[in-house]
Every structure is written in structure tokens, then in C-alpha cells.
Amino acid sequence: MEPMLDENIRQQVREFFNDLEHETVVLFFGSDDPAECQYCAETRQLLEEVTSLSDKLSLKVFDVHTNQAEAKQYKVDAAPTFVIAGKDGDQILDYGVRYKGIPAGHEFTSLVNSLLIVSRRESGLSPETKEFLQTLKSPVHLQVFVTPTCPYCPRAVVLAHQLAVESPLVEAEMVEAMEFPELSNRFNVSGVPQTTINMGAVNVVGAAPESHLIQEIQKALAN
């Protein structure tokens, strides 16, 4: 199989990965049925290539059907989905950072950045945002709908993942809008990025700044 990343990109990512701090594992859930999962093979190959670029990264591969217990544990309901988690010895630390679909095109940037955030176990959010997240009493579920050609999408995905790393009550998932058309239709995705909060309580279209997204989360929680 032809490599997906050329040597130039590999070198850039290797240098970026010099800043990885703690061990990080990618849990990939796929399916061998091409009719069910068109991009499983490509997504897995991309993750194999990326995780091979640092000894702090590893990849575990599951089948969404035969590994139902693990799929349930990590709240995975479709393929391809993967979770970026921390690793502490044998213990896997799930921060709620997920991808549904292949992080292709511009979205490759968010993959690399989210690996770094999880590895540092530090969200990099503002003190105000961190303070707000400490006051959360109920769960926040963020789905960021993207397409590979959207240059503003990675910013929205990384922000959602930062929130997930900061708070155990936040889960954040990138959703490739064209790979999951039923979900896109369900939440009336007409432009990307769209951040859907708590299953459609509020939809934010565009790459919202941190403070604006927090306001929208507050609005969703008040509904």
C-alpha cells in the first residue's frame, strides 16, 4: 500500500511530536465491511503512519462488532471512530476526545494538535474558561461537523477537544459530515464547521472563539 504521508510531512510531524510529553494511545474502531465503512482502511493506515512517528504514541485496533464491550466502554457506535486517550502504565485515561470519520485534508492538522493536547494533559484554555468548566454540574456533548476541504474546521475541532481534556464532564467528537450524512441531516448541517451542543440543544456555525462557544454552552445548559 502506498504511504499516505510523504517524507516531507512525516519530517514536519516528527518535529512537532518532539513536544509530546506523556504516553498517548489511539483506540481505533473499524469494520472489515467496505459497504458499512468506506474509509476504515484509509483511516487505520493514516493512524498507523502517524503513531509510528513517535515512541510516545501507540495504536490499538478494534472491530466495532467483535469488540462490542470496548466499543460500549468508549461510547463508539459507528465505524470508523477513534479515541485519543492518555496512557499511564496499563491504565487508559479517556478524556472524551473522539473522531468519527477520517481526519483528511485540513483535518489532519486537528489530529496532530489533539494528539499533542492529550499528551500534555493540559488544555491551554484561558483561566476564565477553566474556571467555568470547574462549575459544570451536567454533561456537555460536543459534535463538530467538518469536511476535509474546510480550512476553519480544525480550529473548531481542537477547541472542542481542549474543553474535553479540561473537564471530565465534556465529550467532544469530530464528525466528518459527508461520511455520516444521517447525523448531518439530523442536525441540519448546512455549513461547516458546525458545533452541535447536547444533541442539538444549540448549534454553532463557524469557528467560534473560545468565549463565544462557552456562552453557547451556557445557553444549551439553560435550555
mmCIF file with all atom_site columns, C-alpha atoms in Angstrom:
data_model
loop_
_atom_site.group_PDB
_atom_site.id
_atom_site.type_symbol
_atom_site.label_atom_id
_atom_site.label_alt_id
_atom_site.label_comp_id
_atom_site.label_asym_id
_atom_site.label_entity_id
_atom_site.label_seq_id
_atom_site.pdbx_PDB_ins_code
_atom_site.Cartn_x
_atom_site.Cartn_y
_atom_site.Cartn_z
_atom_site.occupancy
_atom_site.B_iso_or_equiv
_atom_site.pdbx_formal_charge
_atom_site.auth_seq_id
_atom_site.auth_comp_id
_atom_site.auth_asym_id
_atom_site.auth_atom_id
_atom_site.pdbx_PDB_model_num
ATOM 1   C CA . MET A 1 1   ? 0.000   0.000  0.000  1.00 0.00 ? 1   MET A CA 1
ATOM 2   C CA . GLU A 1 2   ? 1.265   3.457  -0.921 1.00 0.00 ? 2   GLU A CA 1
ATOM 3   C CA . PRO A 1 3   ? 2.139   5.606  2.120  1.00 0.00 ? 3   PRO A CA 1
ATOM 4   C CA . MET A 1 4   ? -0.396  8.381  2.757  1.00 0.00 ? 4   MET A CA 1
ATOM 5   C CA . LEU A 1 5   ? 2.143   10.816 4.202  1.00 0.00 ? 5   LEU A CA 1
ATOM 6   C CA . ASP A 1 6   ? 5.118   11.881 2.132  1.00 0.00 ? 6   ASP A CA 1
ATOM 7   C CA . GLU A 1 7   ? 8.569   12.187 3.706  1.00 0.00 ? 7   GLU A CA 1
ATOM 8   C CA . ASN A 1 8   ? 8.327   15.967 3.961  1.00 0.00 ? 8   ASN A CA 1
ATOM 9   C CA . ILE A 1 9   ? 5.115   15.809 6.021  1.00 0.00 ? 9   ILE A CA 1
ATOM 10  C CA . ARG A 1 10  ? 6.494   12.966 8.137  1.00 0.00 ? 10  ARG A CA 1
ATOM 11  C CA . GLN A 1 11  ? 9.524   15.071 8.998  1.00 0.00 ? 11  GLN A CA 1
ATOM 12  C CA . GLN A 1 12  ? 7.374   18.087 9.950  1.00 0.00 ? 12  GLN A CA 1
ATOM 13  C CA . VAL A 1 13  ? 5.125   15.948 12.147 1.00 0.00 ? 13  VAL A CA 1
ATOM 14  C CA . ARG A 1 14  ? 8.130   14.235 13.780 1.00 0.00 ? 14  ARG A CA 1
ATOM 15  C CA . GLU A 1 15  ? 9.486   17.653 14.769 1.00 0.00 ? 15  GLU A CA 1
ATOM 16  C CA . PHE A 1 16  ? 6.070   18.707 16.085 1.00 0.00 ? 16  PHE A CA 1
ATOM 17  C CA . PHE A 1 17  ? 5.911   15.478 18.097 1.00 0.00 ? 17  PHE A CA 1
ATOM 18  C CA . ASN A 1 18  ? 9.120   16.386 19.925 1.00 0.00 ? 18  ASN A CA 1
ATOM 19  C CA . ASP A 1 19  ? 6.759   18.314 22.225 1.00 0.00 ? 19  ASP A CA 1
ATOM 20  C CA . LEU A 1 20  ? 4.751   15.208 23.190 1.00 0.00 ? 20  LEU A CA 1
ATOM 21  C CA . GLU A 1 21  ? 5.029   14.671 26.950 1.00 0.00 ? 21  GLU A CA 1
ATOM 22  C CA . HIS A 1 22  ? 3.076   11.656 28.234 1.00 0.00 ? 22  HIS A CA 1
ATOM 23  C CA . GLU A 1 23  ? 2.327   8.369  26.523 1.00 0.00 ? 23  GLU A CA 1
ATOM 24  C CA . THR A 1 24  ? -0.765  8.589  24.352 1.00 0.00 ? 24  THR A CA 1
ATOM 25  C CA . VAL A 1 25  ? -2.777  5.808  22.745 1.00 0.00 ? 25  VAL A CA 1
ATOM 26  C CA . VAL A 1 26  ? -5.178  5.922  19.797 1.00 0.00 ? 26  VAL A CA 1
ATOM 27  C CA . LEU A 1 27  ? -8.040  3.417  20.046 1.00 0.00 ? 27  LEU A CA 1
ATOM 28  C CA . PHE A 1 28  ? -9.326  2.763  16.539 1.00 0.00 ? 28  PHE A CA 1
ATOM 29  C CA . PHE A 1 29  ? -12.697 1.099  15.923 1.00 0.00 ? 29  PHE A CA 1
ATOM 30  C CA . GLY A 1 30  ? -13.229 -0.146 12.381 1.00 0.00 ? 30  GLY A CA 1
ATOM 31  C CA . SER A 1 31  ? -15.115 -2.711 10.354 1.00 0.00 ? 31  SER A CA 1
ATOM 32  C CA . ASP A 1 32  ? -13.956 -5.082 7.622  1.00 0.00 ? 32  ASP A CA 1
ATOM 33  C CA . ASP A 1 33  ? -17.156 -4.491 5.668  1.00 0.00 ? 33  ASP A CA 1
ATOM 34  C CA . PRO A 1 34  ? -16.476 -1.829 2.979  1.00 0.00 ? 34  PRO A CA 1
ATOM 35  C CA . ALA A 1 35  ? -20.224 -1.356 2.495  1.00 0.00 ? 35  ALA A CA 1
ATOM 36  C CA . GLU A 1 36  ? -20.517 -0.345 6.132  1.00 0.00 ? 36  GLU A CA 1
ATOM 37  C CA . CYS A 1 37  ? -17.277 1.574  6.400  1.00 0.00 ? 37  CYS A CA 1
ATOM 38  C CA . GLN A 1 38  ? -15.909 3.090  3.229  1.00 0.00 ? 38  GLN A CA 1
ATOM 39  C CA . TYR A 1 39  ? -12.889 4.784  4.807  1.00 0.00 ? 39  TYR A CA 1
ATOM 40  C CA . CYS A 1 40  ? -11.914 2.300  7.537  1.00 0.00 ? 40  CYS A CA 1
ATOM 41  C CA . ALA A 1 41  ? -8.795  1.023  5.734  1.00 0.00 ? 41  ALA A CA 1
ATOM 42  C CA . GLU A 1 42  ? -7.553  4.556  4.943  1.00 0.00 ? 42  GLU A CA 1
ATOM 43  C CA . THR A 1 43  ? -8.294  5.833  8.443  1.00 0.00 ? 43  THR A CA 1
ATOM 44  C CA . ARG A 1 44  ? -6.430  2.933  10.018 1.00 0.00 ? 44  ARG A CA 1
ATOM 45  C CA . GLN A 1 45  ? -3.483  3.379  7.659  1.00 0.00 ? 45  GLN A CA 1
ATOM 46  C CA . LEU A 1 46  ? -3.306  7.104  8.424  1.00 0.00 ? 46  LEU A CA 1
ATOM 47  C CA . LEU A 1 47  ? -3.303  6.393  12.174 1.00 0.00 ? 47  LEU A CA 1
ATOM 48  C CA . GLU A 1 48  ? -0.643  3.681  11.767 1.00 0.00 ? 48  GLU A CA 1
ATOM 49  C CA . GLU A 1 49  ? 1.595   6.125  9.900  1.00 0.00 ? 49  GLU A CA 1
ATOM 50  C CA . VAL A 1 50  ? 1.056   8.976  12.379 1.00 0.00 ? 50  VAL A CA 1
ATOM 51  C CA . THR A 1 51  ? 1.538   6.910  15.538 1.00 0.00 ? 51  THR A CA 1
ATOM 52  C CA . SER A 1 52  ? 4.754   5.410  14.094 1.00 0.00 ? 52  SER A CA 1
ATOM 53  C CA . LEU A 1 53  ? 6.333   8.894  14.139 1.00 0.00 ? 53  LEU A CA 1
ATOM 54  C CA . SER A 1 54  ? 6.882   8.967  17.921 1.00 0.00 ? 54  SER A CA 1
ATOM 55  C CA . ASP A 1 55  ? 7.655   6.324  20.534 1.00 0.00 ? 55  ASP A CA 1
ATOM 56  C CA . LYS A 1 56  ? 5.241   8.145  22.857 1.00 0.00 ? 56  LYS A CA 1
ATOM 57  C CA . LEU A 1 57  ? 2.329   7.166  20.590 1.00 0.00 ? 57  LEU A CA 1
ATOM 58  C CA . SER A 1 58  ? 0.692   3.773  20.129 1.00 0.00 ? 58  SER A CA 1
ATOM 59  C CA . LEU A 1 59  ? -2.328  2.401  18.292 1.00 0.00 ? 59  LEU A CA 1
ATOM 60  C CA . LYS A 1 60  ? -4.841  -0.247 19.387 1.00 0.00 ? 60  LYS A CA 1
ATOM 61  C CA . VAL A 1 61  ? -7.205  -1.639 16.746 1.00 0.00 ? 61  VAL A CA 1
ATOM 62  C CA . PHE A 1 62  ? -10.704 -2.941 17.498 1.00 0.00 ? 62  PHE A CA 1
ATOM 63  C CA . ASP A 1 63  ? -13.591 -4.189 15.391 1.00 0.00 ? 63  ASP A CA 1
ATOM 64  C CA . VAL A 1 64  ? -16.780 -2.292 16.155 1.00 0.00 ? 64  VAL A CA 1
ATOM 65  C CA . HIS A 1 65  ? -18.783 -5.564 16.066 1.00 0.00 ? 65  HIS A CA 1
ATOM 66  C CA . THR A 1 66  ? -16.494 -8.198 17.583 1.00 0.00 ? 66  THR A CA 1
ATOM 67  C CA . ASN A 1 67  ? -15.182 -5.837 20.285 1.00 0.00 ? 67  ASN A CA 1
ATOM 68  C CA . GLN A 1 68  ? -18.586 -4.685 21.471 1.00 0.00 ? 68  GLN A CA 1
ATOM 69  C CA . ALA A 1 69  ? -17.558 -4.388 25.133 1.00 0.00 ? 69  ALA A CA 1
ATOM 70  C CA . GLU A 1 70  ? -14.751 -1.966 24.262 1.00 0.00 ? 70  GLU A CA 1
ATOM 71  C CA . ALA A 1 71  ? -16.984 -0.083 21.815 1.00 0.00 ? 71  ALA A CA 1
ATOM 72  C CA . LYS A 1 72  ? -19.567 0.359  24.563 1.00 0.00 ? 72  LYS A CA 1
ATOM 73  C CA . GLN A 1 73  ? -16.925 1.372  27.101 1.00 0.00 ? 73  GLN A CA 1
ATOM 74  C CA . TYR A 1 74  ? -15.675 4.156  24.819 1.00 0.00 ? 74  TYR A CA 1
ATOM 75  C CA . LYS A 1 75  ? -19.182 5.093  23.580 1.00 0.00 ? 75  LYS A CA 1
ATOM 76  C CA . VAL A 1 76  ? -18.387 4.134  19.993 1.00 0.00 ? 76  VAL A CA 1
ATOM 77  C CA . ASP A 1 77  ? -21.448 3.433  17.838 1.00 0.00 ? 77  ASP A CA 1
ATOM 78  C CA . ALA A 1 78  ? -20.099 3.616  14.285 1.00 0.00 ? 78  ALA A CA 1
ATOM 79  C CA . ALA A 1 79  ? -17.001 2.962  12.197 1.00 0.00 ? 79  ALA A CA 1
ATOM 80  C CA . PRO A 1 80  ? -14.538 4.471  11.616 1.00 0.00 ? 80  PRO A CA 1
ATOM 81  C CA . THR A 1 81  ? -14.286 6.074  15.056 1.00 0.00 ? 81  THR A CA 1
ATOM 82  C CA . PHE A 1 82  ? -11.179 6.593  17.134 1.00 0.00 ? 82  PHE A CA 1
ATOM 83  C CA . VAL A 1 83  ? -10.442 7.835  20.619 1.00 0.00 ? 83  VAL A CA 1
ATOM 84  C CA . ILE A 1 84  ? -7.272  9.705  21.615 1.00 0.00 ? 84  ILE A CA 1
ATOM 85  C CA . ALA A 1 85  ? -6.516  8.701  25.198 1.00 0.00 ? 85  ALA A CA 1
ATOM 86  C CA . GLY A 1 86  ? -3.758  9.123  27.736 1.00 0.00 ? 86  GLY A CA 1
ATOM 87  C CA . LYS A 1 87  ? -1.757  6.131  28.919 1.00 0.00 ? 87  LYS A CA 1
ATOM 88  C CA . ASP A 1 88  ? -0.436  5.580  32.414 1.00 0.00 ? 88  ASP A CA 1
ATOM 89  C CA . GLY A 1 89  ? 1.239   2.183  32.533 1.00 0.00 ? 89  GLY A CA 1
ATOM 90  C CA . ASP A 1 90  ? -1.558  -0.251 31.687 1.00 0.00 ? 90  ASP A CA 1
ATOM 91  C CA . GLN A 1 91  ? -4.247  2.286  32.511 1.00 0.00 ? 91  GLN A CA 1
ATOM 92  C CA . ILE A 1 92  ? -6.021  4.119  29.682 1.00 0.00 ? 92  ILE A CA 1
ATOM 93  C CA . LEU A 1 93  ? -7.209  7.634  30.515 1.00 0.00 ? 93  LEU A CA 1
ATOM 94  C CA . ASP A 1 94  ? -10.230 8.571  28.425 1.00 0.00 ? 94  ASP A CA 1
ATOM 95  C CA . TYR A 1 95  ? -10.561 12.360 28.100 1.00 0.00 ? 95  TYR A CA 1
ATOM 96  C CA . GLY A 1 96  ? -13.584 12.177 25.809 1.00 0.00 ? 96  GLY A CA 1
ATOM 97  C CA . VAL A 1 97  ? -11.577 13.134 22.691 1.00 0.00 ? 97  VAL A CA 1
ATOM 98  C CA . ARG A 1 98  ? -13.065 11.377 19.659 1.00 0.00 ? 98  ARG A CA 1
ATOM 99  C CA . TYR A 1 99  ? -13.104 11.391 15.858 1.00 0.00 ? 99  TYR A CA 1
ATOM 100 C CA . LYS A 1 100 ? -15.920 9.965  13.764 1.00 0.00 ? 100 LYS A CA 1
ATOM 101 C CA . GLY A 1 101 ? -14.593 9.628  10.219 1.00 0.00 ? 101 GLY A CA 1
ATOM 102 C CA . ILE A 1 102 ? -11.224 10.152 8.592  1.00 0.00 ? 102 ILE A CA 1
ATOM 103 C CA . PRO A 1 103 ? -9.303  13.316 9.554  1.00 0.00 ? 103 PRO A CA 1
ATOM 104 C CA . ALA A 1 104 ? -8.279  14.017 5.957  1.00 0.00 ? 104 ALA A CA 1
ATOM 105 C CA . GLY A 1 105 ? -7.309  17.259 4.222  1.00 0.00 ? 105 GLY A CA 1
ATOM 106 C CA . HIS A 1 106 ? -7.238  20.230 6.590  1.00 0.00 ? 106 HIS A CA 1
ATOM 107 C CA . GLU A 1 107 ? -8.449  17.987 9.414  1.00 0.00 ? 107 GLU A CA 1
ATOM 108 C CA . PHE A 1 108 ? -5.036  16.305 9.586  1.00 0.00 ? 108 PHE A CA 1
ATOM 109 C CA . THR A 1 109 ? -3.918  19.444 11.470 1.00 0.00 ? 109 THR A CA 1
ATOM 110 C CA . SER A 1 110 ? -6.504  18.863 14.177 1.00 0.00 ? 110 SER A CA 1
ATOM 111 C CA . LEU A 1 111 ? -5.374  15.235 14.569 1.00 0.00 ? 111 LEU A CA 1
ATOM 112 C CA . VAL A 1 112 ? -1.767  16.275 15.169 1.00 0.00 ? 112 VAL A CA 1
ATOM 113 C CA . ASN A 1 113 ? -2.780  19.096 17.543 1.00 0.00 ? 113 ASN A CA 1
ATOM 114 C CA . SER A 1 114 ? -5.238  16.951 19.519 1.00 0.00 ? 114 SER A CA 1
ATOM 115 C CA . LEU A 1 115 ? -2.563  14.263 20.000 1.00 0.00 ? 115 LEU A CA 1
ATOM 116 C CA . LEU A 1 116 ? -0.313  16.960 21.443 1.00 0.00 ? 116 LEU A CA 1
ATOM 117 C CA . ILE A 1 117 ? -3.020  18.326 23.780 1.00 0.00 ? 117 ILE A CA 1
ATOM 118 C CA . VAL A 1 118 ? -3.841  14.868 25.160 1.00 0.00 ? 118 VAL A CA 1
ATOM 119 C CA . SER A 1 119 ? -0.158  14.052 25.523 1.00 0.00 ? 119 SER A CA 1
ATOM 120 C CA . ARG A 1 120 ? 0.437   17.232 27.524 1.00 0.00 ? 120 ARG A CA 1
ATOM 121 C CA . ARG A 1 121 ? -2.742  16.675 29.561 1.00 0.00 ? 121 ARG A CA 1
ATOM 122 C CA . GLU A 1 122 ? -3.086  20.435 29.542 1.00 0.00 ? 122 GLU A CA 1
ATOM 123 C CA . SER A 1 123 ? -5.883  22.123 27.615 1.00 0.00 ? 123 SER A CA 1
ATOM 124 C CA . GLY A 1 124 ? -4.216  25.505 27.098 1.00 0.00 ? 124 GLY A CA 1
ATOM 125 C CA . LEU A 1 125 ? -7.578  27.246 27.637 1.00 0.00 ? 125 LEU A CA 1
ATOM 126 C CA . SER A 1 126 ? -7.985  30.646 29.264 1.00 0.00 ? 126 SER A CA 1
ATOM 127 C CA . PRO A 1 127 ? -8.261  30.900 33.077 1.00 0.00 ? 127 PRO A CA 1
ATOM 128 C CA . GLU A 1 128 ? -11.889 32.143 32.647 1.00 0.00 ? 128 GLU A CA 1
ATOM 129 C CA . THR A 1 129 ? -12.855 29.065 30.622 1.00 0.00 ? 129 THR A CA 1
ATOM 130 C CA . LYS A 1 130 ? -11.125 26.704 33.063 1.00 0.00 ? 130 LYS A CA 1
ATOM 131 C CA . GLU A 1 131 ? -12.990 28.379 35.918 1.00 0.00 ? 131 GLU A CA 1
ATOM 132 C CA . PHE A 1 132 ? -16.344 27.958 34.144 1.00 0.00 ? 132 PHE A CA 1
ATOM 133 C CA . LEU A 1 133 ? -15.650 24.283 33.383 1.00 0.00 ? 133 LEU A CA 1
ATOM 134 C CA . GLN A 1 134 ? -14.992 23.626 37.074 1.00 0.00 ? 134 GLN A CA 1
ATOM 135 C CA . THR A 1 135 ? -18.545 24.774 37.836 1.00 0.00 ? 135 THR A CA 1
ATOM 136 C CA . LEU A 1 136 ? -20.157 22.287 35.403 1.00 0.00 ? 136 LEU A CA 1
ATOM 137 C CA . LYS A 1 137 ? -22.763 20.079 37.042 1.00 0.00 ? 137 LYS A CA 1
ATOM 138 C CA . SER A 1 138 ? -24.159 18.309 33.972 1.00 0.00 ? 138 SER A CA 1
ATOM 139 C CA . PRO A 1 139 ? -22.520 16.687 30.928 1.00 0.00 ? 139 PRO A CA 1
ATOM 140 C CA . VAL A 1 140 ? -21.692 18.608 27.761 1.00 0.00 ? 140 VAL A CA 1
ATOM 141 C CA . HIS A 1 141 ? -21.559 16.710 24.470 1.00 0.00 ? 141 HIS A CA 1
ATOM 142 C CA . LEU A 1 142 ? -19.961 18.475 21.500 1.00 0.00 ? 142 LEU A CA 1
ATOM 143 C CA . GLN A 1 143 ? -20.074 17.228 17.901 1.00 0.00 ? 143 GLN A CA 1
ATOM 144 C CA . VAL A 1 144 ? -18.054 19.291 15.446 1.00 0.00 ? 144 VAL A CA 1
ATOM 145 C CA . PHE A 1 145 ? -19.145 18.643 11.860 1.00 0.00 ? 145 PHE A CA 1
ATOM 146 C CA . VAL A 1 146 ? -16.353 19.134 9.317  1.00 0.00 ? 146 VAL A CA 1
ATOM 147 C CA . THR A 1 147 ? -15.317 18.443 5.732  1.00 0.00 ? 147 THR A CA 1
ATOM 148 C CA . PRO A 1 148 ? -11.708 17.815 4.591  1.00 0.00 ? 148 PRO A CA 1
ATOM 149 C CA . THR A 1 149 ? -11.688 20.969 2.429  1.00 0.00 ? 149 THR A CA 1
ATOM 150 C CA . CYS A 1 150 ? -12.739 23.350 5.223  1.00 0.00 ? 150 CYS A CA 1
ATOM 151 C CA . PRO A 1 151 ? -9.789  25.471 6.428  1.00 0.00 ? 151 PRO A CA 1
ATOM 152 C CA . TYR A 1 152 ? -11.621 26.782 9.536  1.00 0.00 ? 152 TYR A CA 1
ATOM 153 C CA . CYS A 1 153 ? -12.784 23.382 10.787 1.00 0.00 ? 153 CYS A CA 1
ATOM 154 C CA . PRO A 1 154 ? -9.610  22.244 12.599 1.00 0.00 ? 154 PRO A CA 1
ATOM 155 C CA . ARG A 1 155 ? -9.796  25.285 14.891 1.00 0.00 ? 155 ARG A CA 1
ATOM 156 C CA . ALA A 1 156 ? -13.326 24.325 15.970 1.00 0.00 ? 156 ALA A CA 1
ATOM 157 C CA . VAL A 1 157 ? -12.347 20.669 16.500 1.00 0.00 ? 157 VAL A CA 1
ATOM 158 C CA . VAL A 1 158 ? -9.244  21.494 18.541 1.00 0.00 ? 158 VAL A CA 1
ATOM 159 C CA . LEU A 1 159 ? -11.195 23.923 20.750 1.00 0.00 ? 159 LEU A CA 1
ATOM 160 C CA . ALA A 1 160 ? -13.822 21.240 21.449 1.00 0.00 ? 160 ALA A CA 1
ATOM 161 C CA . HIS A 1 161 ? -11.056 18.746 22.276 1.00 0.00 ? 161 HIS A CA 1
ATOM 162 C CA . GLN A 1 162 ? -9.369  21.273 24.589 1.00 0.00 ? 162 GLN A CA 1
ATOM 163 C CA . LEU A 1 163 ? -12.647 21.557 26.528 1.00 0.00 ? 163 LEU A CA 1
ATOM 164 C CA . ALA A 1 164 ? -12.862 17.749 26.766 1.00 0.00 ? 164 ALA A CA 1
ATOM 165 C CA . VAL A 1 165 ? -9.313  17.453 28.108 1.00 0.00 ? 165 VAL A CA 1
ATOM 166 C CA . GLU A 1 166 ? -10.046 20.162 30.688 1.00 0.00 ? 166 GLU A CA 1
ATOM 167 C CA . SER A 1 167 ? -13.301 18.740 32.050 1.00 0.00 ? 167 SER A CA 1
ATOM 168 C CA . PRO A 1 168 ? -14.395 15.150 32.742 1.00 0.00 ? 168 PRO A CA 1
ATOM 169 C CA . LEU A 1 169 ? -17.966 16.286 32.006 1.00 0.00 ? 169 LEU A CA 1
ATOM 170 C CA . VAL A 1 170 ? -17.186 17.313 28.410 1.00 0.00 ? 170 VAL A CA 1
ATOM 171 C CA . GLU A 1 171 ? -17.010 14.889 25.490 1.00 0.00 ? 171 GLU A CA 1
ATOM 172 C CA . ALA A 1 172 ? -16.022 16.204 22.069 1.00 0.00 ? 172 ALA A CA 1
ATOM 173 C CA . GLU A 1 173 ? -16.170 14.457 18.731 1.00 0.00 ? 173 GLU A CA 1
ATOM 174 C CA . MET A 1 174 ? -15.165 15.500 15.236 1.00 0.00 ? 174 MET A CA 1
ATOM 175 C CA . VAL A 1 175 ? -17.753 14.223 12.738 1.00 0.00 ? 175 VAL A CA 1
ATOM 176 C CA . GLU A 1 176 ? -16.864 14.030 9.044  1.00 0.00 ? 176 GLU A CA 1
ATOM 177 C CA . ALA A 1 177 ? -20.138 15.390 7.649  1.00 0.00 ? 177 ALA A CA 1
ATOM 178 C CA . MET A 1 178 ? -20.043 13.564 4.305  1.00 0.00 ? 178 MET A CA 1
ATOM 179 C CA . GLU A 1 179 ? -19.152 10.195 5.842  1.00 0.00 ? 179 GLU A CA 1
ATOM 180 C CA . PHE A 1 180 ? -22.054 10.447 8.279  1.00 0.00 ? 180 PHE A CA 1
ATOM 181 C CA . PRO A 1 181 ? -24.866 12.043 6.232  1.00 0.00 ? 181 PRO A CA 1
ATOM 182 C CA . GLU A 1 182 ? -27.621 10.800 8.567  1.00 0.00 ? 182 GLU A CA 1
ATOM 183 C CA . LEU A 1 183 ? -26.098 12.669 11.506 1.00 0.00 ? 183 LEU A CA 1
ATOM 184 C CA . SER A 1 184 ? -25.533 15.759 9.332  1.00 0.00 ? 184 SER A CA 1
ATOM 185 C CA . ASN A 1 185 ? -29.183 15.712 8.255  1.00 0.00 ? 185 ASN A CA 1
ATOM 186 C CA . ARG A 1 186 ? -30.396 15.128 11.774 1.00 0.00 ? 186 ARG A CA 1
ATOM 187 C CA . PHE A 1 187 ? -28.699 18.311 12.968 1.00 0.00 ? 187 PHE A CA 1
ATOM 188 C CA . ASN A 1 188 ? -29.381 20.272 9.752  1.00 0.00 ? 188 ASN A CA 1
ATOM 189 C CA . VAL A 1 189 ? -25.730 20.810 8.914  1.00 0.00 ? 189 VAL A CA 1
ATOM 190 C CA . SER A 1 190 ? -25.665 23.277 6.012  1.00 0.00 ? 190 SER A CA 1
ATOM 191 C CA . GLY A 1 191 ? -22.257 24.867 6.622  1.00 0.00 ? 191 GLY A CA 1
ATOM 192 C CA . VAL A 1 192 ? -19.079 23.703 8.347  1.00 0.00 ? 192 VAL A CA 1
ATOM 193 C CA . PRO A 1 193 ? -17.716 23.837 10.930 1.00 0.00 ? 193 PRO A CA 1
ATOM 194 C CA . GLN A 1 194 ? -20.900 23.350 12.922 1.00 0.00 ? 194 GLN A CA 1
ATOM 195 C CA . THR A 1 195 ? -20.612 22.582 16.619 1.00 0.00 ? 195 THR A CA 1
ATOM 196 C CA . THR A 1 196 ? -23.719 20.799 17.867 1.00 0.00 ? 196 THR A CA 1
ATOM 197 C CA . ILE A 1 197 ? -24.100 21.048 21.647 1.00 0.00 ? 197 ILE A CA 1
ATOM 198 C CA . ASN A 1 198 ? -26.000 18.365 23.600 1.00 0.00 ? 198 ASN A CA 1
ATOM 199 C CA . MET A 1 199 ? -27.649 16.675 20.618 1.00 0.00 ? 199 MET A CA 1
ATOM 200 C CA . GLY A 1 200 ? -28.988 19.851 19.022 1.00 0.00 ? 200 GLY A CA 1
ATOM 201 C CA . ALA A 1 201 ? -29.848 21.978 22.087 1.00 0.00 ? 201 ALA A CA 1
ATOM 202 C CA . VAL A 1 202 ? -27.731 24.654 20.376 1.00 0.00 ? 202 VAL A CA 1
ATOM 203 C CA . ASN A 1 203 ? -25.902 24.661 17.033 1.00 0.00 ? 203 ASN A CA 1
ATOM 204 C CA . VAL A 1 204 ? -22.961 26.999 16.483 1.00 0.00 ? 204 VAL A CA 1
ATOM 205 C CA . VAL A 1 205 ? -21.983 27.558 12.850 1.00 0.00 ? 205 VAL A CA 1
ATOM 206 C CA . GLY A 1 206 ? -18.445 28.757 12.105 1.00 0.00 ? 206 GLY A CA 1
ATOM 207 C CA . ALA A 1 207 ? -15.207 28.571 14.089 1.00 0.00 ? 207 ALA A CA 1
ATOM 208 C CA . ALA A 1 208 ? -16.442 30.309 17.238 1.00 0.00 ? 208 ALA A CA 1
ATOM 209 C CA . PRO A 1 209 ? -13.888 31.971 19.509 1.00 0.00 ? 209 PRO A CA 1
ATOM 210 C CA . GLU A 1 210 ? -13.435 30.308 22.914 1.00 0.00 ? 210 GLU A CA 1
ATOM 211 C CA . SER A 1 211 ? -15.524 32.843 24.858 1.00 0.00 ? 211 SER A CA 1
ATOM 212 C CA . HIS A 1 212 ? -18.398 32.660 22.344 1.00 0.00 ? 212 HIS A CA 1
ATOM 213 C CA . LEU A 1 213 ? -18.503 28.850 22.449 1.00 0.00 ? 213 LEU A CA 1
ATOM 214 C CA . ILE A 1 214 ? -18.668 28.984 26.261 1.00 0.00 ? 214 ILE A CA 1
ATOM 215 C CA . GLN A 1 215 ? -21.643 31.374 26.046 1.00 0.00 ? 215 GLN A CA 1
ATOM 216 C CA . GLU A 1 216 ? -23.394 28.940 23.684 1.00 0.00 ? 216 GLU A CA 1
ATOM 217 C CA . ILE A 1 217 ? -22.675 26.012 26.032 1.00 0.00 ? 217 ILE A CA 1
ATOM 218 C CA . GLN A 1 218 ? -24.199 28.037 28.900 1.00 0.00 ? 218 GLN A CA 1
ATOM 219 C CA . LYS A 1 219 ? -27.246 28.667 26.701 1.00 0.00 ? 219 LYS A CA 1
ATOM 220 C CA . ALA A 1 220 ? -27.563 24.945 25.889 1.00 0.00 ? 220 ALA A CA 1
ATOM 221 C CA . LEU A 1 221 ? -27.340 24.020 29.580 1.00 0.00 ? 221 LEU A CA 1
ATOM 222 C CA . ALA A 1 222 ? -30.041 26.580 30.443 1.00 0.00 ? 222 ALA A CA 1
ATOM 223 C CA . ASN A 1 223 ? -32.483 25.034 27.919 1.00 0.00 ? 223 ASN A CA 1
#
